[in-house]
Each structure stands twice: as structure tokens, then as C-alpha cells.
Backbone as a chain_set.jsonl record, in Angstrom:
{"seq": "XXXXXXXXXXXXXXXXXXXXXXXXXXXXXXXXXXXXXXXXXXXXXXXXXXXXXXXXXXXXXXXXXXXXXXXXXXXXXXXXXXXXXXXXXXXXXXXXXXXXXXXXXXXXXXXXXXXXXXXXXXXXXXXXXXXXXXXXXXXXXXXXXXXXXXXXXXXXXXXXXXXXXXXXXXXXXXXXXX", "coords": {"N": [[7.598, -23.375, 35.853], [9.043, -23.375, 32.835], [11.55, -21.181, 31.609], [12.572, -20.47, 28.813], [13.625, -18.774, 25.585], [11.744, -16.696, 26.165], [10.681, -14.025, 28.232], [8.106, -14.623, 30.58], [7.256, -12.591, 31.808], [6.943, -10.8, 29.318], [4.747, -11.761, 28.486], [2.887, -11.968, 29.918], [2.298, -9.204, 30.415], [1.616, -8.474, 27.965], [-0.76, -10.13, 28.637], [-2.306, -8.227, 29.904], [-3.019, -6.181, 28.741], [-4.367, -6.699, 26.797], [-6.598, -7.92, 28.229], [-7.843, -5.372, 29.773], [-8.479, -4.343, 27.204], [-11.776, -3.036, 25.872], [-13.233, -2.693, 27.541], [-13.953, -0.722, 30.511], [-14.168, -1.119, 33.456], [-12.575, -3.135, 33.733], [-9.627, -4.406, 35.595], [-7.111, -5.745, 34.605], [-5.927, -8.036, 35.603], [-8.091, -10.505, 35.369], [-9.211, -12.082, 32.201], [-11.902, -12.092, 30.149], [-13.808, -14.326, 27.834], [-14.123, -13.207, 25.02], [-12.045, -11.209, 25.015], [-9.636, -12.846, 25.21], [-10.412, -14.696, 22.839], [-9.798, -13.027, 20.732], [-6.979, -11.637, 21.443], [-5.711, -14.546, 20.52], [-6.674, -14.316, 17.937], [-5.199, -11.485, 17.128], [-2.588, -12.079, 17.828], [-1.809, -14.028, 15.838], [-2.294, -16.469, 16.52], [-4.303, -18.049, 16.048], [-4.824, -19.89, 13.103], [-6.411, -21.107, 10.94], [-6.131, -23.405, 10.25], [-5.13, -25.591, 11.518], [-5.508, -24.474, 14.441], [-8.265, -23.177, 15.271], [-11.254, -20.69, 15.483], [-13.351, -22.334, 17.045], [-11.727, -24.136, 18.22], [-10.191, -22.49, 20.135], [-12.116, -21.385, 21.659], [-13.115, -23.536, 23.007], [-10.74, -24.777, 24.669], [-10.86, -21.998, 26.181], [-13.122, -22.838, 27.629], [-12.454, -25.03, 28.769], [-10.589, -24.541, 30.84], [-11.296, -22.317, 32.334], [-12.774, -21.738, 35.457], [-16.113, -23.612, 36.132], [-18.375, -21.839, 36.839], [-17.235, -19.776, 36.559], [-16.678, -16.643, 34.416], [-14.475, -15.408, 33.568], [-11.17, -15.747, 32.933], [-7.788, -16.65, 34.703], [-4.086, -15.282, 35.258], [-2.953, -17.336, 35.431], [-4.613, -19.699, 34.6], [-4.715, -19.035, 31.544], [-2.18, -19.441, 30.801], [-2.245, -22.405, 31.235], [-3.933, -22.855, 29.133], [-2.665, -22.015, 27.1], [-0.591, -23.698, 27.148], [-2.351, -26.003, 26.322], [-3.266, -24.909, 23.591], [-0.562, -24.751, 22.283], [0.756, -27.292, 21.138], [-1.553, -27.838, 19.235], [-0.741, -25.785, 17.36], [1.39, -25.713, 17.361], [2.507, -28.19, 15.349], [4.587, -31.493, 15.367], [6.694, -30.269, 17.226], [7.943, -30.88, 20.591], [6.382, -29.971, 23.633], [7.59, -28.161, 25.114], [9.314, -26.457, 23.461], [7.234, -25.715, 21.434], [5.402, -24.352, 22.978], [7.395, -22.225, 24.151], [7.577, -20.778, 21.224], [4.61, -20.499, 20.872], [4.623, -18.402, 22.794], [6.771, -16.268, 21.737], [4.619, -15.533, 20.039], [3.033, -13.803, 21.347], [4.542, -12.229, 22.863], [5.472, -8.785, 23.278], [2.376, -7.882, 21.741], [-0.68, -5.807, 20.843], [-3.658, -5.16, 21.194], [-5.262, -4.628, 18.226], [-6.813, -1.775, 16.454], [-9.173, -2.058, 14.589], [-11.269, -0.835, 12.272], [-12.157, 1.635, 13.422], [-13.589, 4.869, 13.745], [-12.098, 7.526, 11.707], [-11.535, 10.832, 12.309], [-12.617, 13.211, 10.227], [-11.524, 15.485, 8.429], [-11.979, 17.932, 6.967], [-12.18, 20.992, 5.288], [-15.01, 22.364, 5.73], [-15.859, 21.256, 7.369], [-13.576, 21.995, 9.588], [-14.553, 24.888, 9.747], [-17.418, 25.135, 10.565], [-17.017, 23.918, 13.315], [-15.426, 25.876, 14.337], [-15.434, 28.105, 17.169], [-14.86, 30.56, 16.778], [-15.591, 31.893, 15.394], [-19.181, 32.328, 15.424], [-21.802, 34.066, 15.449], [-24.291, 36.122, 17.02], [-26.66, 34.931, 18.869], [-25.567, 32.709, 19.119], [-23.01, 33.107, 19.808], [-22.942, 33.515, 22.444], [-22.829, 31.248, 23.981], [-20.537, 30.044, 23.973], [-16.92, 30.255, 25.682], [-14.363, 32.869, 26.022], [-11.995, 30.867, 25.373], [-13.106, 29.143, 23.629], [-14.173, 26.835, 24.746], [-17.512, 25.517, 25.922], [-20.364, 26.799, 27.392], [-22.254, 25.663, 28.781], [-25.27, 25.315, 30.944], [-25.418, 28.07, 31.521], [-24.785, 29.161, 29.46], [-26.959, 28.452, 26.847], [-29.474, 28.953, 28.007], [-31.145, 31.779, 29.261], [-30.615, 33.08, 32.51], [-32.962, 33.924, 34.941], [-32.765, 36.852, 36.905], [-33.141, 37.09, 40.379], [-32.625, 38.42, 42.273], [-34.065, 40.627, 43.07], [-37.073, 42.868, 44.333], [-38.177, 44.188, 42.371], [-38.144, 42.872, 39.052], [-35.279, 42.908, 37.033], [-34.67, 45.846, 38.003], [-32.639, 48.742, 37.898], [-31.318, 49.88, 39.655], [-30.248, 48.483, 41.859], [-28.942, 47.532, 44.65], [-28.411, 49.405, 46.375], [-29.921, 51.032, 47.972], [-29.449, 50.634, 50.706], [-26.962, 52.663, 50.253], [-28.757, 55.132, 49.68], [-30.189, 55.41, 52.207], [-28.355, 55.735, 54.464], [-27.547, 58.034, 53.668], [-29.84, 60.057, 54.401]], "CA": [[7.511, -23.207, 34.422], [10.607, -23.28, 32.007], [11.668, -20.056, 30.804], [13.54, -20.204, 27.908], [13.962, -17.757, 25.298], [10.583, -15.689, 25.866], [10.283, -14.204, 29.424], [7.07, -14.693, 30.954], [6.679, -10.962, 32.155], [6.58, -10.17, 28.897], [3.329, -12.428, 28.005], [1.877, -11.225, 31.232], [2.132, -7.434, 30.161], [0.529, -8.38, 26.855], [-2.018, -10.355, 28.687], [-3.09, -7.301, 30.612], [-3.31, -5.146, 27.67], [-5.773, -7.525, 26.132], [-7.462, -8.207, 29.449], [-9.065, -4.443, 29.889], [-9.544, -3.732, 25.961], [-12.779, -2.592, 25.967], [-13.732, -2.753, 29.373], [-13.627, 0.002, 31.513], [-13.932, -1.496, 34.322], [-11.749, -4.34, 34.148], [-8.299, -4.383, 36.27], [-6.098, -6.243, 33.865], [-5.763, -9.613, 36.274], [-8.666, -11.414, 34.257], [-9.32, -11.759, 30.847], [-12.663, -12.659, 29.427], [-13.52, -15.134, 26.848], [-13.686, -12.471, 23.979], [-10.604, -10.731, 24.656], [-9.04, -14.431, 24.745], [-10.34, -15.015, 21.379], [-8.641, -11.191, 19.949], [-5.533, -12.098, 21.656], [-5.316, -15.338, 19.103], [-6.721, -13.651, 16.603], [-4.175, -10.261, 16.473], [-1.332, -12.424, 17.751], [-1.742, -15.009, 15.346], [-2.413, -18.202, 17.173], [-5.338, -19.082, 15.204], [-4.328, -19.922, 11.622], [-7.87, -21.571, 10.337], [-5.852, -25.295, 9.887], [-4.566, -26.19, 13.266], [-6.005, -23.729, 15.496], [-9.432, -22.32, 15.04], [-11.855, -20.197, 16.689], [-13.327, -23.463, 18.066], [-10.737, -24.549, 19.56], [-9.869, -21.359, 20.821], [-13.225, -21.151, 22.587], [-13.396, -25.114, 23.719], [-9.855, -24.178, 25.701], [-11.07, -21.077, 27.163], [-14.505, -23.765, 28.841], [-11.67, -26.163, 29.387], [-9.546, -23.751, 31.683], [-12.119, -21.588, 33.387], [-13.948, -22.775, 36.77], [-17.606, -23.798, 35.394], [-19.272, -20.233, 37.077], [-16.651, -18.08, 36.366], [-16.693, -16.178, 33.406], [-13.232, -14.796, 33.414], [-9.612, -17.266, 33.495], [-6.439, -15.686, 35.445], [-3.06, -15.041, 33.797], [-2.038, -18.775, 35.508], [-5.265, -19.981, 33.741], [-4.423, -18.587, 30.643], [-1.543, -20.306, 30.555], [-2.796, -23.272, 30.584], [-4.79, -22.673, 28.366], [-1.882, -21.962, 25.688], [-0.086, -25.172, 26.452], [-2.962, -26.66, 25.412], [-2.837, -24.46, 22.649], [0.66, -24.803, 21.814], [1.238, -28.125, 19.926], [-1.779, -27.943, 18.083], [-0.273, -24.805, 16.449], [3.195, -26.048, 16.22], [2.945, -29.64, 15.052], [6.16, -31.75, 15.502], [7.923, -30.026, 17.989], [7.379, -30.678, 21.835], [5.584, -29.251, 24.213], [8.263, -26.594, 25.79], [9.575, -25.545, 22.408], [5.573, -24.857, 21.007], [5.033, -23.287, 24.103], [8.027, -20.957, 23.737], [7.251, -20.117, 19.886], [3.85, -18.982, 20.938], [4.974, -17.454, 23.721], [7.475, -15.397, 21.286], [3.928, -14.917, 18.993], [2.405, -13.048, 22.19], [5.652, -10.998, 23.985], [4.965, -7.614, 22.87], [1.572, -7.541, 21.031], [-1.349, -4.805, 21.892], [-5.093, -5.016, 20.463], [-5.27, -3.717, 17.484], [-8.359, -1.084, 16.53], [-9.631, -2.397, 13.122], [-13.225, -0.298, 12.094], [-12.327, 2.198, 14.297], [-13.883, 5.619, 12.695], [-11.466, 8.669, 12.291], [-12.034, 12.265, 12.869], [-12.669, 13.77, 9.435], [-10.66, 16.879, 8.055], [-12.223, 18.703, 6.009], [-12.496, 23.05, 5.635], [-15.742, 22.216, 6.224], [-15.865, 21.186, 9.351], [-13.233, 23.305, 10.575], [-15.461, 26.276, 9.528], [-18.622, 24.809, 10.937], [-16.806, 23.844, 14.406], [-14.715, 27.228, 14.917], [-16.559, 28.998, 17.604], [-14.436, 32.477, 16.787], [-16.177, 32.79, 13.624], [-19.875, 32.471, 15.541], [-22.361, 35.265, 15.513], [-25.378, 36.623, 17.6], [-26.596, 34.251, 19.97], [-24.638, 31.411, 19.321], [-21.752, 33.64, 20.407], [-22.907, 33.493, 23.849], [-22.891, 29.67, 24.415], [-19.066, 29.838, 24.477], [-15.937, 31.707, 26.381], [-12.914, 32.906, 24.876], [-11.2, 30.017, 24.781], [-14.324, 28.305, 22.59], [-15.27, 25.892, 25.462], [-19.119, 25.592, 26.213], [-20.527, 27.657, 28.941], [-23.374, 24.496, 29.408], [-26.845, 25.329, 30.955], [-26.061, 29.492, 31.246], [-24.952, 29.479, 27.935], [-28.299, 28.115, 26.356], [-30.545, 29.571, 29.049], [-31.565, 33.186, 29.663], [-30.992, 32.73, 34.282], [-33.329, 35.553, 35.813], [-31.966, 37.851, 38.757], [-34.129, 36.747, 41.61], [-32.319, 38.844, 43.869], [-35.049, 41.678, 44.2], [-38.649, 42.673, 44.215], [-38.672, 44.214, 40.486], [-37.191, 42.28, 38.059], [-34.051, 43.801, 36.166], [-34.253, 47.245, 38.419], [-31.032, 48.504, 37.404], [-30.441, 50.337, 41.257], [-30.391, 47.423, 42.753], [-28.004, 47.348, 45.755], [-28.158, 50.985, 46.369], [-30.898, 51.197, 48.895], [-28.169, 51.132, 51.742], [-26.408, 54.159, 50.549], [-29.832, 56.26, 50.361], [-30.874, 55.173, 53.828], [-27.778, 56.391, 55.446], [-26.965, 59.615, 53.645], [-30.948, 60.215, 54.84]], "C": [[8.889, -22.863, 33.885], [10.915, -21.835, 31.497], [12.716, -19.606, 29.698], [14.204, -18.856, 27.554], [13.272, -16.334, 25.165], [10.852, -15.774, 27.147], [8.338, -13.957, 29.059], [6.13, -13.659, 31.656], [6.306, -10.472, 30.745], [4.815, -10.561, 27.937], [2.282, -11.82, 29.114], [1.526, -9.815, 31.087], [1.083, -7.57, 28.639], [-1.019, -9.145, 27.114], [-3.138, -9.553, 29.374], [-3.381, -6.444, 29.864], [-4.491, -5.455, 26.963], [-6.89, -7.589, 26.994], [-8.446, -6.589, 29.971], [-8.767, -3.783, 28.474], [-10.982, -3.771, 25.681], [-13.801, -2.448, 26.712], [-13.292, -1.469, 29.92], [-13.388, 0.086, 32.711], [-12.983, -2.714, 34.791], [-10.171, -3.554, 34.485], [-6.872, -4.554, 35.558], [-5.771, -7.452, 34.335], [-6.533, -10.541, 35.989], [-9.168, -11.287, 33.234], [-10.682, -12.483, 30.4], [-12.598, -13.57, 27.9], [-13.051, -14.138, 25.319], [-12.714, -11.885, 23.757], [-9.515, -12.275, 24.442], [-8.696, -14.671, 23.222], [-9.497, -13.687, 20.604], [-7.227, -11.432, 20.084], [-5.1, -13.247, 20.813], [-5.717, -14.958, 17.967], [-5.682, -12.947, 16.195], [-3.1, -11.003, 16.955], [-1.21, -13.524, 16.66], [-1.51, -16.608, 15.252], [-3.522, -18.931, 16.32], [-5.041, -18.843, 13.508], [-5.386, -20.505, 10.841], [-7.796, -22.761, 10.188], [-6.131, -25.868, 11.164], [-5.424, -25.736, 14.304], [-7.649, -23.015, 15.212], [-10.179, -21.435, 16.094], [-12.374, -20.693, 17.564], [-12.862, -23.707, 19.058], [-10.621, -23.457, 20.333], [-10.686, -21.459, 22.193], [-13.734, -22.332, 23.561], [-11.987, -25.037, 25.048], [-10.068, -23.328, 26.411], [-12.199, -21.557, 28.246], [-13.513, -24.05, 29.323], [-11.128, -25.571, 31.16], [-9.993, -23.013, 32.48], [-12.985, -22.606, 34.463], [-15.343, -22.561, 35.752], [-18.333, -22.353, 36.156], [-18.785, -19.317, 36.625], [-16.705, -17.94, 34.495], [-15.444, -15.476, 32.749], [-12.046, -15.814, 33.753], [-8.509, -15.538, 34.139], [-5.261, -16.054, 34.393], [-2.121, -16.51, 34.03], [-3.212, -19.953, 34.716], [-5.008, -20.133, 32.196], [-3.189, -19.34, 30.436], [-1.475, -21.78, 30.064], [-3.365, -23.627, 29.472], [-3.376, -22.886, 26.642], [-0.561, -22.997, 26.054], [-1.062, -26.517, 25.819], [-2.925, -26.468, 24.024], [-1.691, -24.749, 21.644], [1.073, -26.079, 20.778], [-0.105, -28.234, 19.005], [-1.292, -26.833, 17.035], [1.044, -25.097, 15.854], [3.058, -27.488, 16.568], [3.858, -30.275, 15.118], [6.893, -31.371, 16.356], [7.299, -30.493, 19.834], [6.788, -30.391, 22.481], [6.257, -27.87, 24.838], [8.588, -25.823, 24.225], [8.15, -24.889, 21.64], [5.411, -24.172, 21.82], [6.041, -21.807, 24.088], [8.098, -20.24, 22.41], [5.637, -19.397, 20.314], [3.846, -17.738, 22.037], [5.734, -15.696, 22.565], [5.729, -14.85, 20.476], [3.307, -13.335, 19.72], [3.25, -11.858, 22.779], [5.115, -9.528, 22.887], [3.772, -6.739, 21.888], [0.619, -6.574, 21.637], [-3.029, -5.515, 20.982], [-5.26, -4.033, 19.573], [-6.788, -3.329, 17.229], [-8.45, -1.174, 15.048], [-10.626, -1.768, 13.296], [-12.828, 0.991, 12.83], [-12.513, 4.0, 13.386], [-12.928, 6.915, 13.017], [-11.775, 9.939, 11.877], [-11.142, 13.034, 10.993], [-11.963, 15.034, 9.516], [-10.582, 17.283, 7.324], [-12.267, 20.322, 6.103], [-13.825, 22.78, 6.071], [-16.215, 22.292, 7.539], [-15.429, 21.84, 9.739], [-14.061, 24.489, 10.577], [-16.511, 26.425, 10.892], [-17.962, 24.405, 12.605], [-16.011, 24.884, 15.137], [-15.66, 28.362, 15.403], [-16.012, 30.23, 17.874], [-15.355, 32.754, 16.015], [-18.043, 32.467, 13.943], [-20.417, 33.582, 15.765], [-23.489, 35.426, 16.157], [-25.36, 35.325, 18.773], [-26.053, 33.569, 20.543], [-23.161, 31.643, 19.723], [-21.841, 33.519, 22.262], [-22.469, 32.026, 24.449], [-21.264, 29.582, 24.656], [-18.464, 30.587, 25.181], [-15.296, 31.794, 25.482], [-12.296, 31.936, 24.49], [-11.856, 28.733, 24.019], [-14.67, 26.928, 23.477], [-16.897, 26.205, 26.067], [-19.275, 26.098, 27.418], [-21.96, 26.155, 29.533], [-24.734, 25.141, 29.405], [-26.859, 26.92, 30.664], [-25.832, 29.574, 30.172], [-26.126, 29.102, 26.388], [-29.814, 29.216, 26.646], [-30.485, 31.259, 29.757], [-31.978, 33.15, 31.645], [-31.931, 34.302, 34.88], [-32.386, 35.597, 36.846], [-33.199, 37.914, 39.204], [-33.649, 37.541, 42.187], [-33.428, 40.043, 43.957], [-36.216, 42.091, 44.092], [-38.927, 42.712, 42.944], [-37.591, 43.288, 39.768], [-36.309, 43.987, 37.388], [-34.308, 45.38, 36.896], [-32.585, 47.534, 38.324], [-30.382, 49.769, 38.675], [-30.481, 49.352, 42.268], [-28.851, 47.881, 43.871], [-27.787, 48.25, 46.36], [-29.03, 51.759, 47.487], [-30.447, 51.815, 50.284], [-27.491, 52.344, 51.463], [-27.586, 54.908, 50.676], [-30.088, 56.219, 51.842], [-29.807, 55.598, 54.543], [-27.107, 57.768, 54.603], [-28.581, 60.565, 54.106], [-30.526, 60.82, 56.438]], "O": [[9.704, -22.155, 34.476], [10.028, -21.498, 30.713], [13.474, -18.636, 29.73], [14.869, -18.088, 28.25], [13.648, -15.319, 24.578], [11.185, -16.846, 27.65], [7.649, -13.518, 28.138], [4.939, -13.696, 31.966], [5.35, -9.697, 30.746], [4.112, -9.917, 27.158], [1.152, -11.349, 28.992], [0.526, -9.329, 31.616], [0.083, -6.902, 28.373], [-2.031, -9.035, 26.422], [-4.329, -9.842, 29.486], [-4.219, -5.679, 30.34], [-5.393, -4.694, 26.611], [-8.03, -7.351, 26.597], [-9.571, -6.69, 30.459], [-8.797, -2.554, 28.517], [-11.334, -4.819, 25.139], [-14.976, -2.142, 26.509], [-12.112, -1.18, 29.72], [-12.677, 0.944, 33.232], [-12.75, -3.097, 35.937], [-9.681, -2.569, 33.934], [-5.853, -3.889, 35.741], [-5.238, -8.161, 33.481], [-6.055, -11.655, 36.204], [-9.758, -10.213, 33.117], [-10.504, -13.694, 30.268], [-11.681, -13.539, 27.08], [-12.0, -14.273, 24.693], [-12.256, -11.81, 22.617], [-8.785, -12.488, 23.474], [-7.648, -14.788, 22.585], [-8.495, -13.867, 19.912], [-6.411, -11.449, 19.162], [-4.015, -13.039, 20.27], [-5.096, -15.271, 16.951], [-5.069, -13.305, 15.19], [-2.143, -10.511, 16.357], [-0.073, -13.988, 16.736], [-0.981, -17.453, 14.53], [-3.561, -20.123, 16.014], [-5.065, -17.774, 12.899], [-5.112, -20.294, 9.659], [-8.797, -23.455, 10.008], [-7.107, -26.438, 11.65], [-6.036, -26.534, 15.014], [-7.506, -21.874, 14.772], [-9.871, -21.397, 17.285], [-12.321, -20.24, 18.708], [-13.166, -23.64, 20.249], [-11.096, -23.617, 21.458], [-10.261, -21.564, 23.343], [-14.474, -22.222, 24.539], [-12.271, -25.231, 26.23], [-9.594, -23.498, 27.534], [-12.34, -21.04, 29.354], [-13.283, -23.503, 30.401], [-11.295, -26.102, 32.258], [-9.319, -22.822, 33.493], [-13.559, -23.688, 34.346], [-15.553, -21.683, 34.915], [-19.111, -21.933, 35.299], [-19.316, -18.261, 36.281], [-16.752, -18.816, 33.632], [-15.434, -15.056, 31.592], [-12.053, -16.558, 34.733], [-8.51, -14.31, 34.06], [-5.265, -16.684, 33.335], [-1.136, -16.875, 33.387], [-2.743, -21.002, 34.275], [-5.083, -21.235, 31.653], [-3.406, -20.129, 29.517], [-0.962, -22.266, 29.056], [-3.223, -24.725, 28.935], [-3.35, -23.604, 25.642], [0.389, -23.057, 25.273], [-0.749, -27.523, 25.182], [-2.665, -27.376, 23.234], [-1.851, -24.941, 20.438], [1.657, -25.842, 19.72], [0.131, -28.744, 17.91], [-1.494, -27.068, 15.843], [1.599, -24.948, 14.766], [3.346, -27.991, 17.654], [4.701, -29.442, 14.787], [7.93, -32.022, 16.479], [6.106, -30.315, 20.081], [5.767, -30.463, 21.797], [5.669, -26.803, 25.016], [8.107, -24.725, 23.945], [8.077, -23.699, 21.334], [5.204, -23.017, 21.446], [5.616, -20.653, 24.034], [8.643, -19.136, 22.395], [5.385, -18.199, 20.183], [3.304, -16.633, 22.082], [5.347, -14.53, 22.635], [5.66, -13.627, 20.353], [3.144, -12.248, 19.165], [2.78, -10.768, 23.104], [4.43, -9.594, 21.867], [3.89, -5.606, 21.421], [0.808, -6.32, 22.827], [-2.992, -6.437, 20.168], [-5.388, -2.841, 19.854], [-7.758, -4.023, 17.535], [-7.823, -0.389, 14.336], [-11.159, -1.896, 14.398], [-13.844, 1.657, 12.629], [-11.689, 4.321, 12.53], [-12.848, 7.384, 14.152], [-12.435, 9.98, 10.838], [-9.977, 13.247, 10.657], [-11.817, 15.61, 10.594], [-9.547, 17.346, 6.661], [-12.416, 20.788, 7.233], [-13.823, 23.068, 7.268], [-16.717, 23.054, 8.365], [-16.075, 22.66, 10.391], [-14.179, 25.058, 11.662], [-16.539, 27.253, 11.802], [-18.856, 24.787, 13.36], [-15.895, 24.848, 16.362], [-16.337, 29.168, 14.765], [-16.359, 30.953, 18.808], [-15.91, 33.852, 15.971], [-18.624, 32.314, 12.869], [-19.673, 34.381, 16.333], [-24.13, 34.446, 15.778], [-24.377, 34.884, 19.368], [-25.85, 33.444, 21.751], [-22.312, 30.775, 19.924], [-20.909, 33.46, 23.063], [-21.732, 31.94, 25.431], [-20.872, 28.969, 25.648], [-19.025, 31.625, 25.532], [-15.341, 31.201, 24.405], [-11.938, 31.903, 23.313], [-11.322, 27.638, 23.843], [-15.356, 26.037, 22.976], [-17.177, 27.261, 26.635], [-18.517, 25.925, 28.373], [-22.329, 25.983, 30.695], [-25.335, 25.478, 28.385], [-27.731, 27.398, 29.938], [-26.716, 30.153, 29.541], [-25.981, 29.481, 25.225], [-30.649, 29.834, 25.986], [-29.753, 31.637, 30.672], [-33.12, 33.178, 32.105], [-31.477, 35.42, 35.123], [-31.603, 34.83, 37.406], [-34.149, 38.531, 38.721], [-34.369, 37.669, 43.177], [-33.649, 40.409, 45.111], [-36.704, 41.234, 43.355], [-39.576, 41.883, 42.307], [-36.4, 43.143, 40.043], [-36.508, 45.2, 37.317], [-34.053, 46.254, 36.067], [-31.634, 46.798, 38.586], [-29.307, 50.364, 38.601], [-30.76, 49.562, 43.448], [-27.903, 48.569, 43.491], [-26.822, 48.126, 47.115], [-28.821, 52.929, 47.806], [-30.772, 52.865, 50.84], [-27.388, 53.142, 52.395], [-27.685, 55.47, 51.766], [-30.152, 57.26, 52.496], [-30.234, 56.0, 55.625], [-26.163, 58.391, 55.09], [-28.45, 61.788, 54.137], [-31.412, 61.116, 57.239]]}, "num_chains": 1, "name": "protein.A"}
């Protein structure tokens, strides 16, 4: 492959960035069809004339084995010289290929919708567990993290015949000053 004026590490770093957005389990070495389509979407390969989501999605069949569900980052390639002159009309095939190459070198997935963490007195009030009182004081420690199940739950002391005897452990000293 030619490497002009875009290296090809740096399409590979943006195709791994795309490749586990919103996956947890994915590696970063294949990219599903939907991140595919995001990656022309937020880099701006699909323009609605030339390029569409169609196409987008008729290249990503084209380029994947018929079982698999995921292309590789030499897949993917392919994939965007197919890509490449319908986006840039007129010019070649290496020079389209290195313009969208330049569209891709350093892009990330951007978080459109994504809801952010209100800041109101309100809330702070209502989530500051200094300023809790009576029971609901127990559920936390000092440093206002959750104590979990004992902090909900009242645990008996199993350890001895009566409940809550408050000489518990003490048995041993009577029996030998006896």
C-alpha cells in the first residue's frame, strides 16, 4: 500500500478507537458494521450525494466473509478504497484514498445524546451524606461511602446463648479467679 501524505498508523489508531466504542468486550482488532457506519458518519465520509448510508452498509457486506459479522483493519481498508472515489469524484484512486485517509487520521467517536450530571443546590443538598440524620446516618462512613448490606440491616450477635448479654466473653475470667 502507498503511503503518501497520511500514515497508515494513524488510520489504524482511529480504527481501534471506533472498533471498541460501545462494546466492552471488544479488543479493538475488529470493527462491527455499526461502528463502521459512525466512523463515516463522525469522520465525514458520508455526505448524503456521493456517499450514503447505503453505500456505506453495501461495502461493509462487500468486504466481510459471508458468516462473519465483524471486517479486520486490512478489511476495512478495502473497504475505503472502495469508498474513496465515490467520495472524491475526479481524482484517482491513490489521491481519494489519501484525502479520506487524511478525513480519518486523528478522529475519536463522538458522544452526541449523552446525558450530563446535573448541578443544582438541590442535589448537592439531597446527595451530601454529612448533612444526614438518624438512621440514614448509619448507612454511610466518614468518608460518605455506603456501608452496603450492614448499613441497611440490623446483623444479630449469634455469638452466645442470650441475645445482646452485655458480659459476654467474661465467663473465662470468673472460672479462673474461682
Amino acid at each position: 500500500m502507498a503511503e503518501g501524505s497520511v500514515s497508515v498508523a494513524g488510520v489504524e489508531n482511529s480504527f481501534q478507537k471506533f472498533a471498541v466504542h460501545g462494546d466492552s468486550k471488544a479488543t479493538g482488532k475488529e470493527m462491527n458494521g455499526k461502528n463502521f457506519a459512525k466512523l463515516c458518519k463522525d469522520c465525514h465520509i458520508t455526505d448524503g450525494k456521493n456517499v450514503t448510508t447505503t453505500d456505506v452498509d453495501i461495502v461493509f457486506s462487500k468486504v466481510k466473509p459471508k458468516s462473519a459479522r465483524v471486517i479486520t483493519f486490512e478489511q476495512f481498508n478495502q473497504a475505503l478504497t472502495e469508498l474513496a472515489p465515490k467520495r472524491f469524484k475526479g481524482k484517482n484512486k491513490e489521491e481519494a484514498l489519501q484525502q479520506l485517509y487524511g478525513l480519518i487520521v486523528g478522529k475519536e467517536p463522538y458522544n452526541v445524546g449523552v446525558t450530563k450530571v446535573a448541578k443544582a443546590a438541590a442535589v448537592d443538598r439531597l446527595t451530601d451524606t454529612t448533612k444526614y440524620t438518624g438512621s440514614h446516618k448509619e448507612r454511610f462512613s466518614e468518608s460518605g461511602k455506603g456501608k452496603g448490606k450492614a448499613g441497611r440491616e440490623d446483623i444479630p450477635d449469634n455469638s452466645g446463648y442470650v441475645s445482646a448479654y452485655k458480659g459476654s466473653g467474661t465467663y473465662d475470667d470468673k472460672v479462673k479467679e474461682a
